[in-house]
PDB file of C-alpha atoms in Angstrom:
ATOM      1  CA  UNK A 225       0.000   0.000   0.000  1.00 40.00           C
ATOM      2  CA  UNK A 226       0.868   3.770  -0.100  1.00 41.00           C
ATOM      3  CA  UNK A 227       0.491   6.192   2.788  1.00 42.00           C
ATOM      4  CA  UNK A 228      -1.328   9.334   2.341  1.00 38.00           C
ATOM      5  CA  UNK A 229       1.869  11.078   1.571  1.00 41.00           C
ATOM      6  CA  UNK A 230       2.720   8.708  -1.410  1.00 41.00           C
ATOM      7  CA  UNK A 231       5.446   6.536   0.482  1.00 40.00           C
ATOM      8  CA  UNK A 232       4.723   3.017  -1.075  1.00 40.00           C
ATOM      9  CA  UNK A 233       4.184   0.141   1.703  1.00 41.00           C
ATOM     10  CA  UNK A 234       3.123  -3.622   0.462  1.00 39.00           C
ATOM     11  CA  UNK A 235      -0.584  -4.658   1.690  1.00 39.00           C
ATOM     12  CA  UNK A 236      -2.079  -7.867   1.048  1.00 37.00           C
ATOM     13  CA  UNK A 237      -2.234 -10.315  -2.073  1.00 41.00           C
ATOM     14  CA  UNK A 238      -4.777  -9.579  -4.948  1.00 46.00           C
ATOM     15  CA  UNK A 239      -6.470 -12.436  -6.243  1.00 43.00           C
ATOM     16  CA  UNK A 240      -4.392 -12.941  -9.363  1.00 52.00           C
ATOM     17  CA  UNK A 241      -1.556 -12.902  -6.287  1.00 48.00           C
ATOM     18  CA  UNK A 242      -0.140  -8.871  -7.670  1.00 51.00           C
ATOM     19  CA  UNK A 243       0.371  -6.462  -4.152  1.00 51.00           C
ATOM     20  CA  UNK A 244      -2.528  -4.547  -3.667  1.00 52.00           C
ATOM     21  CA  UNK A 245      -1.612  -0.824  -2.922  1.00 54.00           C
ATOM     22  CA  UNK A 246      -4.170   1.904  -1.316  1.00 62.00           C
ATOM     23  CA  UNK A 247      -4.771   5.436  -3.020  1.00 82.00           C
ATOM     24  CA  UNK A 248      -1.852   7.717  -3.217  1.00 90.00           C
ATOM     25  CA  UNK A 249      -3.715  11.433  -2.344  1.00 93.00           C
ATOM     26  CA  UNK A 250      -2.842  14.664  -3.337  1.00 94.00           C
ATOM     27  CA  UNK A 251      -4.297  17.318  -1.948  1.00 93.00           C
ATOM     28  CA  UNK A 252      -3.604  21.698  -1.554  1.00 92.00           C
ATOM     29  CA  UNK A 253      -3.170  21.807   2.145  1.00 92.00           C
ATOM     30  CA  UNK A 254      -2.994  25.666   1.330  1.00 92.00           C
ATOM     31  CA  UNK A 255      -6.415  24.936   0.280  1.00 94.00           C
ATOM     32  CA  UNK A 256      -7.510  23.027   2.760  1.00 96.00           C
ATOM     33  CA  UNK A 257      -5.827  25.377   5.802  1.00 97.00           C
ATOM     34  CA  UNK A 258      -8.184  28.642   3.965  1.00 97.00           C
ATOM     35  CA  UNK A 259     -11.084  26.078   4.004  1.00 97.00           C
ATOM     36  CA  UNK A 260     -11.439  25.467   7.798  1.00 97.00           C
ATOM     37  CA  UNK A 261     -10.346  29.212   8.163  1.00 98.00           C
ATOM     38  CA  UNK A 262     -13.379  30.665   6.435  1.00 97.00           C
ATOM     39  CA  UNK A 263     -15.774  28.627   7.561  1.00 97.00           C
ATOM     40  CA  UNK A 264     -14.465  29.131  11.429  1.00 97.00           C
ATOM     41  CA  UNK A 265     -14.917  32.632  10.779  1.00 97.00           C
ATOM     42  CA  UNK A 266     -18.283  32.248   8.894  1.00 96.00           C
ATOM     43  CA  UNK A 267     -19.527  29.633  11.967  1.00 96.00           C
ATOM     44  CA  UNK A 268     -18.729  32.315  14.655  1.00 97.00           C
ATOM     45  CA  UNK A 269     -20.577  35.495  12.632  1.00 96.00           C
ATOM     46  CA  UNK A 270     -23.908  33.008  11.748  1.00 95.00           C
ATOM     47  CA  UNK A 271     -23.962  31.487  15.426  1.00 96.00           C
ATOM     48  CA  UNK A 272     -23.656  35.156  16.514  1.00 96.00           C
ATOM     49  CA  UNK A 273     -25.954  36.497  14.764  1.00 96.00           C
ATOM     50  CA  UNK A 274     -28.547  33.597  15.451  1.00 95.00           C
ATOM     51  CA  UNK A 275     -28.339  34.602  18.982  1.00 95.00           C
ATOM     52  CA  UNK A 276     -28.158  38.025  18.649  1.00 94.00           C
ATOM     53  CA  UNK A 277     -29.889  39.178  15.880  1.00 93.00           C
ATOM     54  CA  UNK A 278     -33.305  40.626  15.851  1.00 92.00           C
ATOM     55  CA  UNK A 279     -36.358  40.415  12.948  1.00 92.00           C
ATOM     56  CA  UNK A 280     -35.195  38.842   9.870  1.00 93.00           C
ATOM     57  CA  UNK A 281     -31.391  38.276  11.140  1.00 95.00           C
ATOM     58  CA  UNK A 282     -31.581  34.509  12.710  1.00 95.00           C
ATOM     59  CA  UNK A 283     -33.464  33.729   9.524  1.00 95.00           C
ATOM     60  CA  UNK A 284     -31.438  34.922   6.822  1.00 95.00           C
ATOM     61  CA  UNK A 285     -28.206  33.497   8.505  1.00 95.00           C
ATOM     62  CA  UNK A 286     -29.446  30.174   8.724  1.00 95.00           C
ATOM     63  CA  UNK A 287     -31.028  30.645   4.852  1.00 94.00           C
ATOM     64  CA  UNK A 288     -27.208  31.945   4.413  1.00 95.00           C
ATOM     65  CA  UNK A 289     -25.609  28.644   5.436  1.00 96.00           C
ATOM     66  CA  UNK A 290     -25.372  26.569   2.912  1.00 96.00           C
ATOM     67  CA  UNK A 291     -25.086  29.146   0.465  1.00 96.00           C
ATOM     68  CA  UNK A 292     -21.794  29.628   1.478  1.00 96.00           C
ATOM     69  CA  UNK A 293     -20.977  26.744   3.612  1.00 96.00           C
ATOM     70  CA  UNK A 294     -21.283  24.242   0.043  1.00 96.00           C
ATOM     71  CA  UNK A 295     -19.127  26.053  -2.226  1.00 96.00           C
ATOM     72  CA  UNK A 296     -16.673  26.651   0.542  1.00 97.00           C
ATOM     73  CA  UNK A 297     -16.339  23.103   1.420  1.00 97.00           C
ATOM     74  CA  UNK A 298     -16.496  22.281  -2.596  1.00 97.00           C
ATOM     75  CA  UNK A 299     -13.690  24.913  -3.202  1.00 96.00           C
ATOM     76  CA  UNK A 300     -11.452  24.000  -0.483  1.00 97.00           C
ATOM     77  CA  UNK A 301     -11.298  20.907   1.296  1.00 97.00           C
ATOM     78  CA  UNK A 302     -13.132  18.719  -1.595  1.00 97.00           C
ATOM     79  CA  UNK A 303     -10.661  18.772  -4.591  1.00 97.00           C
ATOM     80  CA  UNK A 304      -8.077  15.513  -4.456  1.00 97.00           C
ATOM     81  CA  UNK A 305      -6.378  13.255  -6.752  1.00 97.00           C
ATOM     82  CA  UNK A 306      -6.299   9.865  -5.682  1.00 96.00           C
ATOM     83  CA  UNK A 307      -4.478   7.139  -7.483  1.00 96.00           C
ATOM     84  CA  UNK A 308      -3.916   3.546  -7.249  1.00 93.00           C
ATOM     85  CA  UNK A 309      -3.027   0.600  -9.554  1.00 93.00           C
ATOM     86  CA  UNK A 310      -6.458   0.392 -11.350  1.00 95.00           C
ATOM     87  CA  UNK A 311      -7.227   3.926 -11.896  1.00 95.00           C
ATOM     88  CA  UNK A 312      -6.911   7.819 -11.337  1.00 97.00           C
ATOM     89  CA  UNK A 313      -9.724   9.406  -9.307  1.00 97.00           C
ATOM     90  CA  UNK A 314     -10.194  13.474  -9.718  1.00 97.00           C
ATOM     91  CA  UNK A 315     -12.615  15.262  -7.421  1.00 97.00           C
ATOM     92  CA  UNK A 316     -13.217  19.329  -8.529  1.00 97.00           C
ATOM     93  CA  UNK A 317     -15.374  20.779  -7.136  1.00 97.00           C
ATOM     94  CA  UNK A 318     -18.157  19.940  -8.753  1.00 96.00           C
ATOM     95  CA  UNK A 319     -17.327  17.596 -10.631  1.00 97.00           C
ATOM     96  CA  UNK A 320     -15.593  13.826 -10.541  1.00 97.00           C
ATOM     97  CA  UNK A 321     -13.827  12.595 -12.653  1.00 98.00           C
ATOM     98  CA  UNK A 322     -13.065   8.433 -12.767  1.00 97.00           C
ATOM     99  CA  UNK A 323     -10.339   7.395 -15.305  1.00 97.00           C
ATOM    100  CA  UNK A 324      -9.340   4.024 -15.652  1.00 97.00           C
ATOM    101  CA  UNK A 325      -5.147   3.962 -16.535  1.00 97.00           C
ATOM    102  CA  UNK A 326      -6.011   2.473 -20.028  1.00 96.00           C
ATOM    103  CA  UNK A 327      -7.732   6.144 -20.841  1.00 97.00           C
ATOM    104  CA  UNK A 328      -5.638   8.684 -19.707  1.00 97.00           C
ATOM    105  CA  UNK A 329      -3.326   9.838 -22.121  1.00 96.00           C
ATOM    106  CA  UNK A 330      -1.807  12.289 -20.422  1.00 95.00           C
ATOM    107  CA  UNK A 331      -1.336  15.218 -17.874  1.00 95.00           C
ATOM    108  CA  UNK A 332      -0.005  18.388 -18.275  1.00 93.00           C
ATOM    109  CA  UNK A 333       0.974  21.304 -15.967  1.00 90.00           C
ATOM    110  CA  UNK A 334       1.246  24.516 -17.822  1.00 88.00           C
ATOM    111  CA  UNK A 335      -0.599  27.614 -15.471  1.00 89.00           C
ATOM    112  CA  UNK A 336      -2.894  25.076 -14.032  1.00 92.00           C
ATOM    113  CA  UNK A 337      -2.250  20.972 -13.938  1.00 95.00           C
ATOM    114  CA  UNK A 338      -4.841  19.069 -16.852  1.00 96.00           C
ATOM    115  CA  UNK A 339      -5.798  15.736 -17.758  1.00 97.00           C
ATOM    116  CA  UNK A 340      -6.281  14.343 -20.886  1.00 97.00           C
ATOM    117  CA  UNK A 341      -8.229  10.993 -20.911  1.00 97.00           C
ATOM    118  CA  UNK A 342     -10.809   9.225 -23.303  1.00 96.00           C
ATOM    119  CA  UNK A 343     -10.417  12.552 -25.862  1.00 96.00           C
ATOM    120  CA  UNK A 344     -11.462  15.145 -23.204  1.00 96.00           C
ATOM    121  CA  UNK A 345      -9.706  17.189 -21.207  1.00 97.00           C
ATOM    122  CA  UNK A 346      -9.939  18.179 -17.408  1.00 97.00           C
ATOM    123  CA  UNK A 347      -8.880  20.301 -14.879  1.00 95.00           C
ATOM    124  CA  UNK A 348      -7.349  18.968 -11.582  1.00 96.00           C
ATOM    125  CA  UNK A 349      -8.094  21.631  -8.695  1.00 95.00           C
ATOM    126  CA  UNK A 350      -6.053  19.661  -6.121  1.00 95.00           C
ATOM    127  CA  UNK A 351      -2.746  20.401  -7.621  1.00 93.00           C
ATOM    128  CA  UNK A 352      -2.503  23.886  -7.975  1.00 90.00           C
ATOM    129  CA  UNK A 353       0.871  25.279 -10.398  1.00 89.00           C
ATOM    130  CA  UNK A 354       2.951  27.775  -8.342  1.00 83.00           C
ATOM    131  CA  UNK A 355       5.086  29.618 -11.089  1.00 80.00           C
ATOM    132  CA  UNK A 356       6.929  30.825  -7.942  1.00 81.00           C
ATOM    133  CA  UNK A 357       8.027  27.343  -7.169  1.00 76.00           C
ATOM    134  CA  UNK A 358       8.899  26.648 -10.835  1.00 76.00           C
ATOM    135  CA  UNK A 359      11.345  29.934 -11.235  1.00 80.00           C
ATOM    136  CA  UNK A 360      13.053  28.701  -8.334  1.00 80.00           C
ATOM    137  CA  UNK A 361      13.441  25.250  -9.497  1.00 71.00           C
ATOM    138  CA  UNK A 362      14.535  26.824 -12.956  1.00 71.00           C
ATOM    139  CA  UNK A 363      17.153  28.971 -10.711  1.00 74.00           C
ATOM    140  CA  UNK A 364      18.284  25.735  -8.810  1.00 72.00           C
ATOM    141  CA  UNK A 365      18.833  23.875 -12.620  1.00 67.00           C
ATOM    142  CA  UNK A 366      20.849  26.605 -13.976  1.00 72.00           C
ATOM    143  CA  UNK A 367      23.104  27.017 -10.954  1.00 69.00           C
ATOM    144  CA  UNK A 368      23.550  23.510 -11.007  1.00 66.00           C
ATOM    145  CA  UNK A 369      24.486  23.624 -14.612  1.00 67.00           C
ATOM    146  CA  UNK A 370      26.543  26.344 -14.259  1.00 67.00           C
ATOM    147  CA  UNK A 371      28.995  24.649 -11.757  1.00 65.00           C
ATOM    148  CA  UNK A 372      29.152  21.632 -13.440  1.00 61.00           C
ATOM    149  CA  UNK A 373      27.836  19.553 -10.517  1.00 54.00           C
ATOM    150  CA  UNK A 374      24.551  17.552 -10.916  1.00 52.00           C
ATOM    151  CA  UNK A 375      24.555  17.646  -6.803  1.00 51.00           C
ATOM    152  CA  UNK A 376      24.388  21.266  -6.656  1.00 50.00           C
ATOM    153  CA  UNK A 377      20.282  22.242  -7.232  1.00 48.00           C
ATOM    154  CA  UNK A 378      19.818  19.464  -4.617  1.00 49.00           C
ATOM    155  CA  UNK A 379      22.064  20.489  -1.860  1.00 44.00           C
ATOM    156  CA  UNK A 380      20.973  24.228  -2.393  1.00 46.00           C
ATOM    157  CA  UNK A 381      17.017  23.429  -1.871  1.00 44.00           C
ATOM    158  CA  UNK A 382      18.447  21.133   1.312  1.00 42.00           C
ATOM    159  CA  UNK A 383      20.154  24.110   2.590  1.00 37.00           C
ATOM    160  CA  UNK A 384      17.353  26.628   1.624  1.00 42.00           C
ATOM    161  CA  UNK A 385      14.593  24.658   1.245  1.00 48.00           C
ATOM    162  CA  UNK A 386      12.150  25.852  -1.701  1.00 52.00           C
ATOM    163  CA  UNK A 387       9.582  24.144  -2.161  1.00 58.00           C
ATOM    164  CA  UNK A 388       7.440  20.758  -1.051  1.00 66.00           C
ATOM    165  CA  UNK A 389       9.671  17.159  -2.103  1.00 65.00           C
ATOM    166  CA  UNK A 390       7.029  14.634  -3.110  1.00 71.00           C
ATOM    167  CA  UNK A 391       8.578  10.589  -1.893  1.00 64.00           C
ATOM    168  CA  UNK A 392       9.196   8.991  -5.782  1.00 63.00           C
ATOM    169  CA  UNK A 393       8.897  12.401  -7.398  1.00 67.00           C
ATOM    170  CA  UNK A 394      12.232  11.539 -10.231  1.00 63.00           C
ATOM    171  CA  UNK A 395      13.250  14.605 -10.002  1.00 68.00           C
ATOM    172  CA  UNK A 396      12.508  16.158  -6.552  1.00 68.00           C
ATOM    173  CA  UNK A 397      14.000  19.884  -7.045  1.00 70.00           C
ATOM    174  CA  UNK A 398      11.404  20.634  -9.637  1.00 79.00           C
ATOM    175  CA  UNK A 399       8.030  22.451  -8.644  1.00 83.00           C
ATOM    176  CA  UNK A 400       5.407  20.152  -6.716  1.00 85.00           C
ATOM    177  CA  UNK A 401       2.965  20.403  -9.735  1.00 88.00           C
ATOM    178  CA  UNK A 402       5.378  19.206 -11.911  1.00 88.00           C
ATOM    179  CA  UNK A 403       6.299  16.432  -9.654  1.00 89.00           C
ATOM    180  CA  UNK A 404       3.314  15.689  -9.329  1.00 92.00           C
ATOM    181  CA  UNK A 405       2.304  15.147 -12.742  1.00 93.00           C
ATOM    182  CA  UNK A 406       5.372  12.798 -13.088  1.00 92.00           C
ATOM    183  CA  UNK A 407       4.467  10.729 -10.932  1.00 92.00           C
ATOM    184  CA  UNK A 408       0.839  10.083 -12.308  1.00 95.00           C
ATOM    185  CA  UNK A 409       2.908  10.302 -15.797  1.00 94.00           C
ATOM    186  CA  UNK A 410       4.371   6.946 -14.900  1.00 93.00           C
ATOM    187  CA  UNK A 411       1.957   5.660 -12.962  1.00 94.00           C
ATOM    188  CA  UNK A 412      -0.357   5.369 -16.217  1.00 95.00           C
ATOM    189  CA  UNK A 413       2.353   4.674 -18.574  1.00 94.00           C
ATOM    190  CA  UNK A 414       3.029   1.501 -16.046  1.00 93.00           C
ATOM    191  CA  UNK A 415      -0.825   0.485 -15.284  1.00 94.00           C
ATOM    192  CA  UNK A 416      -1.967   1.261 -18.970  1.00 93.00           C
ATOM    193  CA  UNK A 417      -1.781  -2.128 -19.783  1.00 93.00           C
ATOM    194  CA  UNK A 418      -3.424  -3.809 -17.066  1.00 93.00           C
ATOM    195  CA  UNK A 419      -6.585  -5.981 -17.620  1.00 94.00           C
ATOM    196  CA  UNK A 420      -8.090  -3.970 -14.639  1.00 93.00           C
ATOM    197  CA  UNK A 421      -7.073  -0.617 -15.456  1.00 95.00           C
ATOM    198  CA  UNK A 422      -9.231  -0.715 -18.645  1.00 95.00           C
ATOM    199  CA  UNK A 423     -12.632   1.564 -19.813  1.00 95.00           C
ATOM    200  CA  UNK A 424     -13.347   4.729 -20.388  1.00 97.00           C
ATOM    201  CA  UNK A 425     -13.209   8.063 -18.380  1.00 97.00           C
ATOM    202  CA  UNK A 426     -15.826   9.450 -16.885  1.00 97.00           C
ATOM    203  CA  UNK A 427     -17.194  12.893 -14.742  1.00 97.00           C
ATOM    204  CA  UNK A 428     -19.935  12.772 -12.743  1.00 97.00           C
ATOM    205  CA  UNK A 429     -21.521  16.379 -11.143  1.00 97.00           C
ATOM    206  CA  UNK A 430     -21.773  16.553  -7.418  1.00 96.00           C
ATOM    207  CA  UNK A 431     -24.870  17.166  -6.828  1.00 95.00           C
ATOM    208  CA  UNK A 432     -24.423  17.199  -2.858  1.00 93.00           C
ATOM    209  CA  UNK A 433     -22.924  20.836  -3.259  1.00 94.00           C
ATOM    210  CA  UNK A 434     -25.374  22.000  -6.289  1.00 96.00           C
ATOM    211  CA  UNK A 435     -28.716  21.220  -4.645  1.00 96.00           C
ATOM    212  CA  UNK A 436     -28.146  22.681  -1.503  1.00 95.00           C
ATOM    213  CA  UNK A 437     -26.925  25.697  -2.688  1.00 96.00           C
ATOM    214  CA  UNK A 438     -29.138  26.069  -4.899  1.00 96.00           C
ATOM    215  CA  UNK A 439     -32.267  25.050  -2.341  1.00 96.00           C
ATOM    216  CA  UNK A 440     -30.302  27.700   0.308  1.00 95.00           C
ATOM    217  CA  UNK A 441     -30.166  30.574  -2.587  1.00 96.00           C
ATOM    218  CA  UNK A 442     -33.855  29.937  -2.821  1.00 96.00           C
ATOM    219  CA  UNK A 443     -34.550  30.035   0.683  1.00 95.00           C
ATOM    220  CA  UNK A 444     -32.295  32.960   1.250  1.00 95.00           C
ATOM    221  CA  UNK A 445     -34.086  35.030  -1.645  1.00 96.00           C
ATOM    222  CA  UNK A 446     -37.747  34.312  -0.291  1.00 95.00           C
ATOM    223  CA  UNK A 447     -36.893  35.400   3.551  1.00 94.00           C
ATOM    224  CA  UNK A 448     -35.435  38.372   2.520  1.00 93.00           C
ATOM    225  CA  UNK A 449     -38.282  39.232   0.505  1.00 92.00           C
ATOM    226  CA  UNK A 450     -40.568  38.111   2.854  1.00 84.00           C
TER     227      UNK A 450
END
């Protein structure tokens, strides 16, 4: 199996006697820390003004909660790539995406990391591109080139560290988007061919952050008018 973090461990046998190995999840914990931040903040003004508030005030804060809670939660601490031997699992925001190995046919990380599977293409959320991180890996490379030692980028983001090192990354001094879409690189360049890994991609909507914001933007709009 893999840990969270992507360091591989060996589980139990699959039927056909192969290692079975967990999801390896990627995440934005940047995204995830701003998540639990606005909605702390959001939880203390609503409960507030629940308790507080006069007239209309209780009522449109509670209409107000899922309104913002849904997206925020969507936005935030939703979007993650998970991958494991059989297939590569996208969550968006509102979206999923399911894509066995055999259909991806690539991923690119230009201003924002994509997926190209089964002729469409796709946005990952949960790897966001820092152009930061990749002119300081592009720094490292050409320092390291310059002095004629291959150790040199490495040692420099040891002594100053950079940017995040993902465990199997090949290259580790490179931005984390870019490592990350290595690793998945290979990853479905080596599981493309499995029996199991086979079909066609496919996005499903979320429909557990639509409807209730959509029900709450409803029920916001006719107690304000009320």
């Amino acid at each position: 199996m893999t840990d969270s973090d992507g360091t591989p461990h060996q589980g139990s046998a699959a039927p056909e006697g192969e290692p079975v190995y967990a999801d390896r999840v990627y995440r934005s914990v940047p995204g995830i820390i701003s998540g639990v931040m606005l909605l702390s903040i959001a939880g203390w003004l609503i409960i507030d003004a629940v308790l507080t508030g006069t007239g209309k005030t209780p009522w449109v804060a509670l209409a107000a909660v899922p309104v913002f809670a849904a997206p925020v939660v969507a936005y935030t601490l939703r979007p993650a790539v998970l991958a494991d031997d059989r297939r590569l699992l996208v969550r968006n925001p509102l979206r999923t995406v399911h894509a066995p190995w055999a259909s991806v046919e690539g991923l690119r990380a230009g201003y924002s990391v994509e997926l190209f599977a089964s002729g469409k293409k796709y946005q990952v959320w949960a790897v966001p591109v820092s152009l930061r991180q990749r002119k300081r890996a592009n720094r490292l490379a050409a320092r390291s080139a310059a002095s004629g030692d291959p150790h040199a980028s490495r040692l420099g983001s040891l002594v100053r560290p950079s940017m995040p090192v993902l465990p199997g990354a090949p290259d580790p001094n490179r931005a984390y988007s870019d490592q990350v879409v290595a690793v998945l690189q290979e990853l479905a360049e080596r599981n493309g061919g499995r029996p199991d890994a086979a079909g066609e991609a496919t996005a499903t909507w979320c429909w557990w952050v639509i409807a209730p914001t959509l029900a709450g933007l409803v029920a916001l709009i006719a107690v304000i008018a009320a």
